[in-house]
C-alpha positions as protocol buffer text, in pm:
chain_id: "A"
residue {
  index: 1
  type: MET
  ca { x: 0 y: 0 z: 0 }
}
residue {
  index: 2
  type: ASN
  ca { x: 292 y: 237 z: 75 }
}
residue {
  index: 3
  type: THR
  ca { x: 625 y: 228 z: -109 }
}
residue {
  index: 4
  type: LEU
  ca { x: 930 y: 412 z: 22 }
}
residue {
  index: 5
  type: ILE
  ca { x: 1140 y: 579 z: -248 }
}
residue {
  index: 6
  type: ILE
  ca { x: 1486 y: 713 z: -164 }
}
residue {
  index: 7
  type: PRO
  ca { x: 1657 y: 911 z: -443 }
}
residue {
  index: 8
  type: ALA
  ca { x: 2032 y: 894 z: -385 }
}
residue {
  index: 9
  type: TYR
  ca { x: 2341 y: 1034 z: -553 }
}
residue {
  index: 10
  type: ASN
  ca { x: 2682 y: 939 z: -410 }
}
residue {
  index: 11
  type: GLU
  ca { x: 2540 y: 861 z: -67 }
}
residue {
  index: 12
  type: SER
  ca { x: 2729 y: 538 z: 15 }
}
residue {
  index: 13
  type: SER
  ca { x: 2861 y: 691 z: 338 }
}
residue {
  index: 14
  type: ASN
  ca { x: 2518 y: 799 z: 459 }
}
residue {
  index: 15
  type: ILE
  ca { x: 2238 y: 584 z: 321 }
}
residue {
  index: 16
  type: GLY
  ca { x: 2309 y: 289 z: 549 }
}
residue {
  index: 17
  type: ARG
  ca { x: 2185 y: 488 z: 851 }
}
residue {
  index: 18
  type: VAL
  ca { x: 1850 y: 540 z: 681 }
}
residue {
  index: 19
  type: LEU
  ca { x: 1814 y: 188 z: 543 }
}
residue {
  index: 20
  type: GLN
  ca { x: 1896 y: 33 z: 879 }
}
residue {
  index: 21
  type: VAL
  ca { x: 1580 y: 197 z: 1012 }
}
residue {
  index: 22
  type: VAL
  ca { x: 1338 y: 151 z: 722 }
}
residue {
  index: 23
  type: ILE
  ca { x: 1420 y: -204 z: 613 }
}
residue {
  index: 24
  type: GLY
  ca { x: 1283 y: -332 z: 943 }
}
residue {
  index: 25
  type: MET
  ca { x: 948 y: -155 z: 893 }
}
residue {
  index: 26
  type: ARG
  ca { x: 788 y: -436 z: 694 }
}
residue {
  index: 27
  type: ASP
  ca { x: 439 y: -361 z: 825 }
}
residue {
  index: 28
  type: ASP
  ca { x: 467 y: -1 z: 706 }
}
residue {
  index: 29
  type: PHE
  ca { x: 622 y: -34 z: 360 }
}
residue {
  index: 30
  type: GLN
  ca { x: 537 y: -278 z: 86 }
}
residue {
  index: 31
  type: GLU
  ca { x: 880 y: -211 z: -61 }
}
residue {
  index: 32
  type: VAL
  ca { x: 1188 y: 5 z: -5 }
}
residue {
  index: 33
  type: VAL
  ca { x: 1324 y: 136 z: -337 }
}
residue {
  index: 34
  type: VAL
  ca { x: 1656 y: 318 z: -370 }
}
residue {
  index: 35
  type: VAL
  ca { x: 1700 y: 505 z: -698 }
}
residue {
  index: 36
  type: ASP
  ca { x: 2073 y: 538 z: -754 }
}
residue {
  index: 37
  type: ASP
  ca { x: 2090 y: 852 z: -964 }
}
residue {
  index: 38
  type: GLY
  ca { x: 2409 y: 779 z: -1160 }
}
residue {
  index: 39
  type: SER
  ca { x: 2635 y: 756 z: -854 }
}
residue {
  index: 40
  type: THR
  ca { x: 3009 y: 705 z: -894 }
}
residue {
  index: 41
  type: ASP
  ca { x: 3049 y: 552 z: -549 }
}
residue {
  index: 42
  type: GLN
  ca { x: 2907 y: 237 z: -384 }
}
residue {
  index: 43
  type: THR
  ca { x: 2555 y: 366 z: -320 }
}
residue {
  index: 44
  type: SER
  ca { x: 2396 y: 73 z: -506 }
}
residue {
  index: 45
  type: ASP
  ca { x: 2611 y: -190 z: -336 }
}
residue {
  index: 46
  type: VAL
  ca { x: 2541 y: -55 z: 13 }
}
residue {
  index: 47
  type: SER
  ca { x: 2168 y: -38 z: -59 }
}
residue {
  index: 48
  type: LEU
  ca { x: 2162 y: -397 z: -183 }
}
residue {
  index: 49
  type: GLN
  ca { x: 2345 y: -511 z: 130 }
}
residue {
  index: 50
  type: TYR
  ca { x: 2058 y: -375 z: 339 }
}
residue {
  index: 51
  type: GLY
  ca { x: 1799 y: -554 z: 127 }
}
residue {
  index: 52
  type: ALA
  ca { x: 1658 y: -258 z: -63 }
}
residue {
  index: 53
  type: ARG
  ca { x: 1542 y: -284 z: -422 }
}
residue {
  index: 54
  type: VAL
  ca { x: 1782 y: -75 z: -631 }
}
residue {
  index: 55
  type: ILE
  ca { x: 1704 y: 104 z: -954 }
}
residue {
  index: 56
  type: ARG
  ca { x: 2025 y: 232 z: -1106 }
}
residue {
  index: 57
  type: LEU
  ca { x: 2017 y: 522 z: -1351 }
}
residue {
  index: 58
  type: GLU
  ca { x: 2318 y: 525 z: -1582 }
}
residue {
  index: 59
  type: THR
  ca { x: 2338 y: 905 z: -1590 }
}
residue {
  index: 60
  type: ASN
  ca { x: 2241 y: 1159 z: -1328 }
}
residue {
  index: 61
  type: GLN
  ca { x: 1880 y: 1272 z: -1379 }
}
residue {
  index: 62
  type: GLY
  ca { x: 1848 y: 1495 z: -1075 }
}
residue {
  index: 63
  type: LYS
  ca { x: 1616 y: 1443 z: -781 }
}
residue {
  index: 64
  type: GLY
  ca { x: 1300 y: 1485 z: -988 }
}
residue {
  index: 65
  type: GLY
  ca { x: 1417 y: 1232 z: -1245 }
}
residue {
  index: 66
  type: ALA
  ca { x: 1509 y: 983 z: -974 }
}
residue {
  index: 67
  type: ILE
  ca { x: 1166 y: 1016 z: -811 }
}
residue {
  index: 68
  type: ALA
  ca { x: 1000 y: 973 z: -1152 }
}
residue {
  index: 69
  type: ALA
  ca { x: 1196 y: 650 z: -1202 }
}
residue {
  index: 70
  type: GLY
  ca { x: 1087 y: 526 z: -860 }
}
residue {
  index: 71
  type: LEU
  ca { x: 725 y: 611 z: -939 }
}
residue {
  index: 72
  type: ARG
  ca { x: 736 y: 408 z: -1261 }
}
residue {
  index: 73
  type: ALA
  ca { x: 878 y: 108 z: -1074 }
}
residue {
  index: 74
  type: CYS
  ca { x: 605 y: 73 z: -812 }
}
residue {
  index: 75
  type: GLY
  ca { x: 228 y: 49 z: -810 }
}
residue {
  index: 76
  type: THR
  ca { x: 115 y: 133 z: -458 }
}
residue {
  index: 77
  type: PRO
  ca { x: -148 y: 405 z: -396 }
}
residue {
  index: 78
  type: PHE
  ca { x: 71 y: 580 z: -135 }
}
residue {
  index: 79
  type: LEU
  ca { x: 435 y: 682 z: -160 }
}
residue {
  index: 80
  type: THR
  ca { x: 689 y: 794 z: 96 }
}
residue {
  index: 81
  type: LEU
  ca { x: 983 y: 1007 z: -22 }
}
residue {
  index: 82
  type: LEU
  ca { x: 1291 y: 1027 z: 196 }
}
residue {
  index: 83
  type: ASP
  ca { x: 1637 y: 1183 z: 170 }
}
residue {
  index: 84
  type: ALA
  ca { x: 1933 y: 948 z: 186 }
}
residue {
  index: 85
  type: ASP
  ca { x: 2145 y: 1155 z: 426 }
}
residue {
  index: 86
  type: LEU
  ca { x: 1923 y: 1182 z: 734 }
}
residue {
  index: 87
  type: ILE
  ca { x: 2064 y: 1173 z: 1086 }
}
residue {
  index: 88
  type: GLY
  ca { x: 1852 y: 1059 z: 1379 }
}
residue {
  index: 89
  type: LEU
  ca { x: 1573 y: 890 z: 1182 }
}
residue {
  index: 90
  type: ARG
  ca { x: 1338 y: 670 z: 1385 }
}
residue {
  index: 91
  type: PRO
  ca { x: 1036 y: 459 z: 1287 }
}
residue {
  index: 92
  type: ASP
  ca { x: 805 y: 692 z: 1478 }
}
residue {
  index: 93
  type: HIS
  ca { x: 912 y: 981 z: 1252 }
}
residue {
  index: 94
  type: LEU
  ca { x: 785 y: 793 z: 948 }
}
residue {
  index: 95
  type: ARG
  ca { x: 464 y: 676 z: 1110 }
}
residue {
  index: 96
  type: LEU
  ca { x: 389 y: 1028 z: 1227 }
}
residue {
  index: 97
  type: LEU
  ca { x: 459 y: 1161 z: 878 }
}
residue {
  index: 98
  type: ALA
  ca { x: 235 y: 901 z: 714 }
}
residue {
  index: 99
  type: ALA
  ca { x: -64 y: 933 z: 947 }
}
residue {
  index: 100
  type: PRO
  ca { x: -240 y: 1238 z: 791 }
}
residue {
  index: 101
  type: VAL
  ca { x: -229 y: 1083 z: 442 }
}
residue {
  index: 102
  type: LEU
  ca { x: -310 y: 723 z: 533 }
}
residue {
  index: 103
  type: GLN
  ca { x: -601 y: 845 z: 748 }
}
residue {
  index: 104
  type: GLY
  ca { x: -741 y: 1053 z: 461 }
}
residue {
  index: 105
  type: GLU
  ca { x: -683 y: 1391 z: 625 }
}
residue {
  index: 106
  type: ALA
  ca { x: -435 y: 1518 z: 363 }
}
residue {
  index: 107
  type: ALA
  ca { x: -321 y: 1441 z: 10 }
}
residue {
  index: 108
  type: MET
  ca { x: 39 y: 1502 z: 113 }
}
residue {
  index: 109
  type: SER
  ca { x: 235 y: 1549 z: 433 }
}
residue {
  index: 110
  type: MET
  ca { x: 567 y: 1731 z: 461 }
}
residue {
  index: 111
  type: GLY
  ca { x: 822 y: 1661 z: 732 }
}
residue {
  index: 112
  type: ILE
  ca { x: 971 y: 1965 z: 906 }
}
residue {
  index: 113
  type: PHE
  ca { x: 1293 y: 1928 z: 1107 }
}
residue {
  index: 114
  type: SER
  ca { x: 1290 y: 2045 z: 1467 }
}
residue {
  index: 115
  type: ALA
  ca { x: 1554 y: 2027 z: 1740 }
}
residue {
  index: 116
  type: GLY
  ca { x: 1790 y: 1841 z: 1510 }
}
residue {
  index: 117
  type: ARG
  ca { x: 2055 y: 2102 z: 1439 }
}
residue {
  index: 118
  type: LYS
  ca { x: 2021 y: 2480 z: 1429 }
}
residue {
  index: 119
  type: ARG
  ca { x: 2130 y: 2509 z: 1066 }
}
residue {
  index: 120
  type: THR
  ca { x: 1882 y: 2260 z: 927 }
}
residue {
  index: 121
  type: ASP
  ca { x: 1606 y: 2377 z: 1162 }
}
residue {
  index: 122
  type: TRP
  ca { x: 1658 y: 2734 z: 1041 }
}
residue {
  index: 123
  type: ALA
  ca { x: 1656 y: 2631 z: 675 }
}
residue {
  index: 124
  type: GLN
  ca { x: 1321 y: 2455 z: 720 }
}
residue {
  index: 125
  type: LYS
  ca { x: 1170 y: 2752 z: 903 }
}
residue {
  index: 126
  type: VAL
  ca { x: 1269 y: 2981 z: 618 }
}
residue {
  index: 127
  type: ALA
  ca { x: 1144 y: 2746 z: 343 }
}
residue {
  index: 128
  type: PRO
  ca { x: 921 y: 2470 z: 483 }
}
residue {
  index: 129
  type: SER
  ca { x: 804 y: 2374 z: 133 }
}
residue {
  index: 130
  type: ILE
  ca { x: 1156 y: 2260 z: 45 }
}
residue {
  index: 131
  type: THR
  ca { x: 1172 y: 1930 z: 227 }
}
residue {
  index: 132
  type: GLY
  ca { x: 1253 y: 1584 z: 97 }
}
residue {
  index: 133
  type: GLN
  ca { x: 1052 y: 1404 z: 365 }
}
residue {
  index: 134
  type: ARG
  ca { x: 701 y: 1347 z: 231 }
}
residue {
  index: 135
  type: VAL
  ca { x: 413 y: 1101 z: 217 }
}
residue {
  index: 136
  type: LEU
  ca { x: 164 y: 1151 z: -64 }
}
residue {
  index: 137
  type: ARG
  ca { x: -106 y: 994 z: -271 }
}
residue {
  index: 138
  type: ARG
  ca { x: 27 y: 846 z: -592 }
}
residue {
  index: 139
  type: GLU
  ca { x: -188 y: 1058 z: -822 }
}
residue {
  index: 140
  type: LEU
  ca { x: -26 y: 1375 z: -692 }
}
residue {
  index: 141
  type: LEU
  ca { x: 304 y: 1266 z: -847 }
}
residue {
  index: 142
  type: GLU
  ca { x: 140 y: 1123 z: -1158 }
}
residue {
  index: 143
  type: THR
  ca { x: -32 y: 1451 z: -1240 }
}
residue {
  index: 144
  type: MET
  ca { x: 261 y: 1681 z: -1160 }
}
residue {
  index: 145
  type: PRO
  ca { x: 388 y: 1847 z: -1480 }
}
residue {
  index: 146
  type: GLY
  ca { x: 761 y: 1836 z: -1543 }
}
residue {
  index: 147
  type: LEU
  ca { x: 842 y: 1588 z: -1266 }
}
residue {
  index: 148
  type: ALA
  ca { x: 1124 y: 1414 z: -1453 }
}
residue {
  index: 149
  type: ASN
  ca { x: 1298 y: 1745 z: -1532 }
}
residue {
  index: 150
  type: ALA
  ca { x: 1247 y: 1926 z: -1202 }
}
residue {
  index: 151
  type: ARG
  ca { x: 1580 y: 1818 z: -1051 }
}
residue {
  index: 152
  type: TYR
  ca { x: 1625 y: 1981 z: -706 }
}
residue {
  index: 153
  type: GLY
  ca { x: 1321 y: 2196 z: -772 }
}
residue {
  index: 154
  type: VAL
  ca { x: 1097 y: 1894 z: -726 }
}
residue {
  index: 155
  type: ASP
  ca { x: 1026 y: 1963 z: -358 }
}
residue {
  index: 156
  type: TYR
  ca { x: 901 y: 2316 z: -423 }
}
residue {
  index: 157
  type: ALA
  ca { x: 716 y: 2199 z: -736 }
}
residue {
  index: 158
  type: LEU
  ca { x: 530 y: 1929 z: -543 }
}
residue {
  index: 159
  type: THR
  ca { x: 411 y: 2178 z: -285 }
}
residue {
  index: 160
  type: ALA
  ca { x: 304 y: 2424 z: -555 }
}
residue {
  index: 161
  type: HIS
  ca { x: 123 y: 2150 z: -747 }
}
residue {
  index: 162
  type: ALA
  ca { x: -80 y: 2047 z: -443 }
}
residue {
  index: 163
  type: LYS
  ca { x: -170 y: 2412 z: -385 }
}
residue {
  index: 164
  type: ARG
  ca { x: -285 y: 2454 z: -747 }
}
residue {
  index: 165
  type: MET
  ca { x: -497 y: 2142 z: -712 }
}
residue {
  index: 166
  type: LYS
  ca { x: -641 y: 2284 z: -385 }
}
residue {
  index: 167
  type: LEU
  ca { x: -550 y: 1963 z: -202 }
}
residue {
  index: 168
  type: PRO
  ca { x: -497 y: 1952 z: 175 }
}
residue {
  index: 169
  type: VAL
  ca { x: -133 y: 1939 z: 285 }
}
residue {
  index: 170
  type: ALA
  ca { x: -16 y: 1862 z: 639 }
}
residue {
  index: 171
  type: GLU
  ca { x: 309 y: 1991 z: 791 }
}
residue {
  index: 172
  type: VAL
  ca { x: 443 y: 1737 z: 1041 }
}
residue {
  index: 173
  type: ILE
  ca { x: 713 y: 1831 z: 1291 }
}
residue {
  index: 174
  type: LEU
  ca { x: 990 y: 1569 z: 1308 }
}
residue {
  index: 175
  type: HIS
  ca { x: 1175 y: 1622 z: 1633 }
}
residue {
  index: 176
  type: ASP
  ca { x: 1547 y: 1540 z: 1668 }
}
residue {
  index: 177
  type: LEU
  ca { x: 1588 y: 1478 z: 1294 }
}
residue {
  index: 178
  type: THR
  ca { x: 1843 y: 1649 z: 1072 }
}
residue {
  index: 179
  type: GLN
  ca { x: 2060 y: 1579 z: 769 }
}
residue {
  index: 180
  type: ILE
  ca { x: 2414 y: 1624 z: 644 }
}
residue {
  index: 181
  type: MET
  ca { x: 2468 y: 1952 z: 464 }
}
residue {
  index: 182
  type: LYS
  ca { x: 2643 y: 1973 z: 128 }
}
residue {
  index: 183
  type: GLU
  ca { x: 2941 y: 2159 z: 273 }
}
residue {
  index: 184
  type: GLU
  ca { x: 2993 y: 1870 z: 515 }
}
residue {
  index: 185
  type: LYS
  ca { x: 2982 y: 1612 z: 238 }
}
residue {
  index: 186
  type: LEU
  ca { x: 3191 y: 1789 z: -22 }
}
residue {
  index: 187
  type: GLY
  ca { x: 3396 y: 2046 z: 166 }
}
residue {
  index: 188
  type: LEU
  ca { x: 3331 y: 2418 z: 180 }
}
residue {
  index: 189
  type: THR
  ca { x: 3414 y: 2513 z: -179 }
}
residue {
  index: 190
  type: LYS
  ca { x: 3250 y: 2221 z: -364 }
}
residue {
  index: 191
  type: GLY
  ca { x: 2966 y: 2211 z: -115 }
}
residue {
  index: 192
  type: PHE
  ca { x: 2889 y: 2579 z: -159 }
}
residue {
  index: 193
  type: ALA
  ca { x: 2897 y: 2539 z: -537 }
}
residue {
  index: 194
  type: ALA
  ca { x: 2656 y: 2244 z: -510 }
}
residue {
  index: 195
  type: ARG
  ca { x: 2428 y: 2450 z: -288 }
}
residue {
  index: 196
  type: LEU
  ca { x: 2421 y: 2735 z: -542 }
}
residue {
  index: 197
  type: LYS
  ca { x: 2334 y: 2486 z: -815 }
}
residue {
  index: 198
  type: MET
  ca { x: 2053 y: 2346 z: -600 }
}
residue {
  index: 199
  type: TYR
  ca { x: 1912 y: 2695 z: -539 }
}
residue {
  index: 200
  type: TRP
  ca { x: 1929 y: 2774 z: -911 }
}
residue {
  index: 201
  type: GLU
  ca { x: 1733 y: 2459 z: -991 }
}
residue {
  index: 202
  type: ILE
  ca { x: 1474 y: 2554 z: -731 }
}
residue {
  index: 203
  type: PHE
  ca { x: 1442 y: 2912 z: -860 }
}
residue {
  index: 204
  type: ARG
  ca { x: 1414 y: 2781 z: -1216 }
}
residue {
  index: 205
  type: VAL
  ca { x: 1109 y: 2579 z: -1114 }
}
residue {
  index: 206
  type: MET
  ca { x: 965 y: 2870 z: -914 }
}
residue {
  index: 207
  type: GLY
  ca { x: 975 y: 3086 z: -1225 }
}
residue {
  index: 208
  type: LYS
  ca { x: 754 y: 2854 z: -1427 }
}
């Protein structure tokens, strides 16, 4: 009934923390799917070791393209989207996030970090619509224009799409959850450049 999709690009050092939590939630997820978005590291191998189903894209398609590939590969009416670099994830976070959608109160729920780390908490307060932690009805993704080409703008685009469709969206506070920032993964210079690219992809979607 609910498939978990994790888009991942070069996350071999981080994705194990997430998979260790979600693989054991067999009553919550019909399947755990990792979409390896053209990684050059061992993201696919690590994911397979944890028992996830892996879809490997030969070239990097961006976050939107990876989610589109995951959507095509599963048939459940509900989908959970999760970032691969989370720190502090617990099963209760995911059950709390899923509840408004599975109970019919919302078409989509968005997870908002709280009391994880000041930097990620602040970023979510400034732009709560830009979050990779979501549970949603399948048709919301299926009807979203430009999903495969949205890249990092997919999070904003999903929120905007639900608003255009006048569908109820729930914001769910996820206490003690955070994620690794790009500057921590790549170093200050490369990380900052990656962050600027991410913002450009978001603004490109916002302008449509």
